[in-house]
PDB file of N, CA and C in Angstrom:
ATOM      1  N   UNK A   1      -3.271  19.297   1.039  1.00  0.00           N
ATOM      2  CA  UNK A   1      -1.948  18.689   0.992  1.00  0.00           C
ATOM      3  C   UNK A   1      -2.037  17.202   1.347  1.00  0.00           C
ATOM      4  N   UNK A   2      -2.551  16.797   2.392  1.00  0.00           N
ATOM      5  CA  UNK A   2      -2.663  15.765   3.186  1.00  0.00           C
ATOM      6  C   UNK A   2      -4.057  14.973   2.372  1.00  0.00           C
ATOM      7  N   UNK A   3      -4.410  13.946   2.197  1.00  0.00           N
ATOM      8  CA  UNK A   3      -5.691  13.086   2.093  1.00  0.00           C
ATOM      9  C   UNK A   3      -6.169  12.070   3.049  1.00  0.00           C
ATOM     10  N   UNK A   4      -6.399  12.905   4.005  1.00  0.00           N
ATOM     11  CA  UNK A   4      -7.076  11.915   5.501  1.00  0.00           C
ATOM     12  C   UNK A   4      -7.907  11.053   5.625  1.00  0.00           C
ATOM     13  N   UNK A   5      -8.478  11.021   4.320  1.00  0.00           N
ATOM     14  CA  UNK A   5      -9.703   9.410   4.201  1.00  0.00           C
ATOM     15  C   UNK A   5      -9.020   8.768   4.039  1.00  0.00           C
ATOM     16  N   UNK A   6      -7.595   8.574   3.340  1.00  0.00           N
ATOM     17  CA  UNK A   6      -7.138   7.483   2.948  1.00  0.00           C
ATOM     18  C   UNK A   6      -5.370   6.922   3.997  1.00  0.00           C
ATOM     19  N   UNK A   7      -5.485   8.346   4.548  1.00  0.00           N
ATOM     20  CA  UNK A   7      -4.028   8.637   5.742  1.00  0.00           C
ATOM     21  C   UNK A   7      -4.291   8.207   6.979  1.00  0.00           C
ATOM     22  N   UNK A   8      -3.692   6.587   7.110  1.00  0.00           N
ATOM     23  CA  UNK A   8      -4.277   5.478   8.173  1.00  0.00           C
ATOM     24  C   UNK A   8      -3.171   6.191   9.595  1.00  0.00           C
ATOM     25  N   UNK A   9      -1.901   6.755   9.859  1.00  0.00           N
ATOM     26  CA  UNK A   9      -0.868   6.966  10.456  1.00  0.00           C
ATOM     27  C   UNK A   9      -1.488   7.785  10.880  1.00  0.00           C
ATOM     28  N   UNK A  10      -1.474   7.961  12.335  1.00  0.00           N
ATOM     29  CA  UNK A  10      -2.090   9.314  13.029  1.00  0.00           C
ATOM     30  C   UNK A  10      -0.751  10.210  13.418  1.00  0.00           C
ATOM     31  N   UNK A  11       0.445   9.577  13.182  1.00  0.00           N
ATOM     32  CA  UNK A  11       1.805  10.275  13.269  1.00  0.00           C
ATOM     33  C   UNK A  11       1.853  11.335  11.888  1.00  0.00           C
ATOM     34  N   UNK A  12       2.040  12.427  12.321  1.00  0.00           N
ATOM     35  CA  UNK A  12       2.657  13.600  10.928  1.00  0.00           C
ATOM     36  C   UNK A  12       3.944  13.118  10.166  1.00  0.00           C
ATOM     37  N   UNK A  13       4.328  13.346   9.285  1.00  0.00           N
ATOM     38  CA  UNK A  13       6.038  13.287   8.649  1.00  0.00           C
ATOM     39  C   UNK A  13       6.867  13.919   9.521  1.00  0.00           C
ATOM     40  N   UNK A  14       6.451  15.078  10.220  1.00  0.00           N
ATOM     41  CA  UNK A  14       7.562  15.781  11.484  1.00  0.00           C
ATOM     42  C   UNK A  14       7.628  15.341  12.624  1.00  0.00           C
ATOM     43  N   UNK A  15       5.822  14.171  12.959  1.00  0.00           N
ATOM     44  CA  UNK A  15       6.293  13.409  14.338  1.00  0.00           C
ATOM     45  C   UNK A  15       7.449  12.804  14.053  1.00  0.00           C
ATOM     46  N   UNK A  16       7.472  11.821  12.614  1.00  0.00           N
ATOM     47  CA  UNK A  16       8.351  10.773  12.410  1.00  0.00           C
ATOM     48  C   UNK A  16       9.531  11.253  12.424  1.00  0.00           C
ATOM     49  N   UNK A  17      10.327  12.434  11.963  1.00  0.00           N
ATOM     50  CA  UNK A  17      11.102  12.980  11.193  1.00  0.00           C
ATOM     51  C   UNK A  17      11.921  13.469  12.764  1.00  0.00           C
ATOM     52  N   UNK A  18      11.521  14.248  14.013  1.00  0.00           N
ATOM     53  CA  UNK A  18      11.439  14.228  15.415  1.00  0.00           C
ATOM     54  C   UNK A  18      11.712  13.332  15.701  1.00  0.00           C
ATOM     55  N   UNK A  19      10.626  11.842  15.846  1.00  0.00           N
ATOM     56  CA  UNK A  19      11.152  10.815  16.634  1.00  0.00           C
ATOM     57  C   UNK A  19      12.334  10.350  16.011  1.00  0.00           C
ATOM     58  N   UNK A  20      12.560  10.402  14.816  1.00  0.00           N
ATOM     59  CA  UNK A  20      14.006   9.631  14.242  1.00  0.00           C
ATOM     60  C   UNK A  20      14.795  10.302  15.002  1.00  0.00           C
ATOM     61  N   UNK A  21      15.576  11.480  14.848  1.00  0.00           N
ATOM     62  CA  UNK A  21      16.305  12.185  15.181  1.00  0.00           C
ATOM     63  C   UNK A  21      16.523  11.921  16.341  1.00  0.00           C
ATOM     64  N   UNK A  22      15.421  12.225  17.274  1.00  0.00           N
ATOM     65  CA  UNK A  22      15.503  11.598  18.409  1.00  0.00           C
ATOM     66  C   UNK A  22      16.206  10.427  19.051  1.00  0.00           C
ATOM     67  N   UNK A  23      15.883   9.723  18.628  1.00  0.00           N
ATOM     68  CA  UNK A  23      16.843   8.023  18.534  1.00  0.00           C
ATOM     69  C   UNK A  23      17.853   7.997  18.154  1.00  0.00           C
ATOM     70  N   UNK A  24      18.465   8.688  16.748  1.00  0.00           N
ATOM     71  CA  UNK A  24      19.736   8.764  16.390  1.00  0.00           C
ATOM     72  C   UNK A  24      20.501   9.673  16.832  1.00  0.00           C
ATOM     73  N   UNK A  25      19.821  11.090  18.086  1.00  0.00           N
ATOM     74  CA  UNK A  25      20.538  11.597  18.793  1.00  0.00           C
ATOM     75  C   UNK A  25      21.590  10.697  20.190  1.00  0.00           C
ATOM     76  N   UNK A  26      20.184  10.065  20.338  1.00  0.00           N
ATOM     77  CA  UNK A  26      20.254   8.696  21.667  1.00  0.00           C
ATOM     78  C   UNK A  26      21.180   7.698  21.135  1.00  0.00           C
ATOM     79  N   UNK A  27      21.592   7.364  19.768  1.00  0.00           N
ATOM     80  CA  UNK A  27      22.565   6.033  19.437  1.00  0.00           C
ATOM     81  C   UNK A  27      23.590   7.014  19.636  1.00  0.00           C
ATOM     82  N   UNK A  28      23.875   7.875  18.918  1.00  0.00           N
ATOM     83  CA  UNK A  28      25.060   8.659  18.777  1.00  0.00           C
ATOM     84  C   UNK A  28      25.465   8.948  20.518  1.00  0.00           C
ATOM     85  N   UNK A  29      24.510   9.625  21.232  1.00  0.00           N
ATOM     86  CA  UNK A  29      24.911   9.373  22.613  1.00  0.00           C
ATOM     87  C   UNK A  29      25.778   8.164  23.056  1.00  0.00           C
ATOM     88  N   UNK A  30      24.874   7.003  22.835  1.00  0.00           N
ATOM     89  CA  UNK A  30      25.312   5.648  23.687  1.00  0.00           C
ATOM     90  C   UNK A  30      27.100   5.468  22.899  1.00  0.00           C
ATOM     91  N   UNK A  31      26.928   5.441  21.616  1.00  0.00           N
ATOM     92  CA  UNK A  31      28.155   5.492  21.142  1.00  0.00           C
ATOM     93  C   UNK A  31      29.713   6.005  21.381  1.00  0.00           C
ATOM     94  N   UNK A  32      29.219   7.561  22.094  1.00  0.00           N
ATOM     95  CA  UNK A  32      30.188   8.315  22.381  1.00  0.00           C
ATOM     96  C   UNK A  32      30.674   7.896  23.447  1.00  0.00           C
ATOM     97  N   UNK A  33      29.401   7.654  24.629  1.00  0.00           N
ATOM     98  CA  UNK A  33      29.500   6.929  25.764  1.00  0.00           C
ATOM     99  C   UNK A  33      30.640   5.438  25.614  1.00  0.00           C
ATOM    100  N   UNK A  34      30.156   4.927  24.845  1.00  0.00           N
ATOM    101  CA  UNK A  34      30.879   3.458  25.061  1.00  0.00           C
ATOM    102  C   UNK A  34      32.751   3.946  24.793  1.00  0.00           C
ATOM    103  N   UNK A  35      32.787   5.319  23.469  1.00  0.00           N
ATOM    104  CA  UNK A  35      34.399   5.249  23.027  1.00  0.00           C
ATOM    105  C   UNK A  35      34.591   5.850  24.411  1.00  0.00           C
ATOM    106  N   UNK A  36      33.759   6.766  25.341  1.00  0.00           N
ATOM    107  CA  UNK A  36      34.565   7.408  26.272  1.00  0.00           C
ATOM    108  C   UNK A  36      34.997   6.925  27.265  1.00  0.00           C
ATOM    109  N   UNK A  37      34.530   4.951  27.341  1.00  0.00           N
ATOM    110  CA  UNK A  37      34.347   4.393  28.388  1.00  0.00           C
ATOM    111  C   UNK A  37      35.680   3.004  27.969  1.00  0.00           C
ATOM    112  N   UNK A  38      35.667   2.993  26.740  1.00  0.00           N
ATOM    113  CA  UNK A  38      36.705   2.234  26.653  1.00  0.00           C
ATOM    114  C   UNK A  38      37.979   2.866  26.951  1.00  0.00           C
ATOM    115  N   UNK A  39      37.948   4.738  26.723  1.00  0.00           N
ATOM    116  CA  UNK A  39      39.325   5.334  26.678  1.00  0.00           C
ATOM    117  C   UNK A  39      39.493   4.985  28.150  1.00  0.00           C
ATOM    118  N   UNK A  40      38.643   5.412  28.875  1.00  0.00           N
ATOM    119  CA  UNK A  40      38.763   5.484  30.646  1.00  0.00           C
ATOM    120  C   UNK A  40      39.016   4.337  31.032  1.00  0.00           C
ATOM    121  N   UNK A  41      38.693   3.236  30.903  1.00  0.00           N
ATOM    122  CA  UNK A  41      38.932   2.028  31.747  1.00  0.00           C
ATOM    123  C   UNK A  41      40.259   1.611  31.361  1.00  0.00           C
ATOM    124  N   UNK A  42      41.052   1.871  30.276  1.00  0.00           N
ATOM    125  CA  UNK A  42      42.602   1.438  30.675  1.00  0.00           C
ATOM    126  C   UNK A  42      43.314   2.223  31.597  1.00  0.00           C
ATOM    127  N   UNK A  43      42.589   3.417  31.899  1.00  0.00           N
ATOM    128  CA  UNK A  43      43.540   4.569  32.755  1.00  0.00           C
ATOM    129  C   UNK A  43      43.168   4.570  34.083  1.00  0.00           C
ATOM    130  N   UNK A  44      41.667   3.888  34.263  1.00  0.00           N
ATOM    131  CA  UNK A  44      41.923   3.539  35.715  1.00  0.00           C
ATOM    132  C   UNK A  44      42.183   2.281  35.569  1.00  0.00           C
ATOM    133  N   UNK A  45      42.959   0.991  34.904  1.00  0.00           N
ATOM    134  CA  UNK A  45      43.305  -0.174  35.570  1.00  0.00           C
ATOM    135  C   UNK A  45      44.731   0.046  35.620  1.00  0.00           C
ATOM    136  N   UNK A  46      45.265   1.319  34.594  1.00  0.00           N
ATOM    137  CA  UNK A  46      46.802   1.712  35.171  1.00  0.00           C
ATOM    138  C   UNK A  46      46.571   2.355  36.623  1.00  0.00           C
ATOM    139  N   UNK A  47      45.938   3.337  37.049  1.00  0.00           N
ATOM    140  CA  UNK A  47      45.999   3.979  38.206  1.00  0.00           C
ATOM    141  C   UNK A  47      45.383   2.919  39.350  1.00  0.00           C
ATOM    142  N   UNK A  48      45.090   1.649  39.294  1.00  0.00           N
ATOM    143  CA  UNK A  48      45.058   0.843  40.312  1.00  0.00           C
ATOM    144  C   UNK A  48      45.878  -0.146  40.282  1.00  0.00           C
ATOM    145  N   UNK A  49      46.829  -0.494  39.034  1.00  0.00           N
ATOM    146  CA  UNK A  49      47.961  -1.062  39.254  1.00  0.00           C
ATOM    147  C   UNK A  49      49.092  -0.438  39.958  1.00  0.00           C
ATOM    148  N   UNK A  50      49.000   0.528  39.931  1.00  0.00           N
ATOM    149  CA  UNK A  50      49.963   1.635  40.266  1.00  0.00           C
ATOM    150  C   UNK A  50      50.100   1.765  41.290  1.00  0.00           C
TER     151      UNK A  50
END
C-alpha cells in the first residue's frame, strides 16, 4: 500500500488525520469558551452594578 523508499513523513495519514482533529477539537473548544465568556461578563457587570 505504502512505498517507504520514497515516504520521507514518519507521520501515518491517521497520525495526521488524529492530530487535525485534535486541534480543531481544541479551536472549537477555545471558541465556545470565548461565546460563553462574552455571554457571562455582561451578567456579572449587571450583578456588580446592582
Amino acid at each position: 500500500m505504502w512505498d517507504f523508499e520514497n515516504f520521507q513523513n514518519p507521520l501515518t495519514d491517521k497520525d495526521c488525520q488524529l492530530v487535525s482533529v485534535r486541534i480543531r477539537t481544541i479551536l472549537n473548544g477555545i471558541e465556545k469558551g470565548k461565546s460563553k465568556i462574552r455571554r457571562v461578563l455582561p451578567l456579572r457587570k449587571a450583578m456588580l452594578e446592582a
